[in-house]
Amino acid sequence: DAICRQFQELFHAEGVELVVEPLVIGQIADLAIEYKIGARSLRGIFEEMITPALYVVPDRKDIRKVVFHSLFEDADFVCG
């Protein structure tokens, strides 16, 4: 949850709301259990998911919200 909040603050600085659905957190936790990985690896998984959006948001001033519904799908960008 702390990782998520850090990225929410980063997106907020760009005027964008970051929403990570609970399913995503569960999927990351499932991977952690399956591969017996630690907190650093959890952060790496989260960063890998978020990184593409980090490149899109600064160039698109019309984006108001980024929503992740699944770890295995691209984010939805909500404009407004």
Coordinates of C-alpha atoms in Angstrom, one line a residue:
D1 CA 0.0 0.0 0.0
A2 CA 2.9 2.4 0.7
I3 CA 4.2 1.9 -2.8
C4 CA 0.8 2.7 -4.2
R5 CA 0.6 5.9 -2.2
Q6 CA 4.0 7.0 -3.3
F7 CA 2.9 6.7 -7.0
Q8 CA -0.4 8.3 -6.3
E9 CA 1.5 11.4 -5.0
L10 CA 3.7 11.4 -8.1
F11 CA 0.6 11.3 -10.4
H12 CA -1.1 13.9 -8.2
A13 CA 1.8 16.3 -8.8
E14 CA 0.8 16.1 -12.5
G15 CA -2.8 16.8 -11.7
V16 CA -3.8 13.1 -12.3
E17 CA -5.6 10.7 -10.0
L18 CA -4.1 7.2 -9.9
V19 CA -6.5 4.4 -9.1
V20 CA -5.2 0.8 -8.5
E21 CA -8.0 -1.6 -8.2
P22 CA -7.8 -4.1 -5.2
L23 CA -7.6 -7.0 -7.8
V24 CA -4.2 -5.6 -8.8
I25 CA -2.8 -5.6 -5.3
G26 CA -4.1 -9.2 -4.9
Q27 CA -2.4 -10.2 -8.2
I28 CA 0.9 -8.7 -7.1
A29 CA 0.6 -10.5 -3.7
D30 CA -0.1 -13.8 -5.5
L31 CA 3.0 -13.4 -7.6
A32 CA 5.0 -12.7 -4.4
I33 CA 3.7 -15.9 -2.8
E34 CA 4.2 -18.0 -6.0
Y35 CA 7.8 -16.8 -6.6
K36 CA 8.7 -16.3 -2.9
I37 CA 9.9 -12.7 -3.5
G38 CA 10.6 -9.9 -1.1
A39 CA 9.5 -6.3 -0.8
R40 CA 12.0 -5.0 -3.3
S41 CA 10.7 -7.3 -5.9
L42 CA 7.1 -6.3 -5.1
R43 CA 8.1 -2.7 -5.8
G44 CA 9.7 -3.8 -9.0
I45 CA 6.5 -5.5 -10.2
F46 CA 4.5 -2.4 -9.3
E47 CA 7.0 -0.1 -11.1
E48 CA 6.9 -2.3 -14.2
M49 CA 3.1 -2.0 -14.3
I50 CA 3.2 1.8 -13.7
T51 CA 6.1 2.8 -15.9
P52 CA 4.3 3.0 -19.3
A53 CA 1.7 5.4 -17.7
L54 CA 4.5 7.5 -16.3
Y55 CA 5.7 8.2 -19.8
V56 CA 2.2 9.0 -21.2
V57 CA 0.9 11.3 -18.5
P58 CA 3.3 14.3 -18.8
D59 CA 2.8 14.5 -22.5
R60 CA -1.0 14.4 -22.3
K61 CA -2.5 17.3 -20.4
D62 CA -6.0 16.0 -21.0
I63 CA -5.6 13.0 -18.8
R64 CA -7.3 13.3 -15.4
K65 CA -7.2 9.8 -14.1
V66 CA -5.2 6.6 -14.7
V67 CA -6.9 3.3 -13.7
F68 CA -5.3 -0.1 -13.4
H69 CA -7.9 -2.9 -13.3
S70 CA -5.5 -5.7 -13.7
L71 CA -1.7 -6.3 -13.5
F72 CA -2.0 -8.0 -16.9
E73 CA -3.8 -5.2 -18.8
D74 CA -2.8 -1.8 -19.9
A75 CA -4.1 1.1 -17.8
D76 CA -7.2 3.1 -18.7
F77 CA -6.7 6.8 -19.3
V78 CA -9.6 9.0 -18.4
C79 CA -9.6 12.4 -20.1
G80 CA -11.6 15.4 -19.2

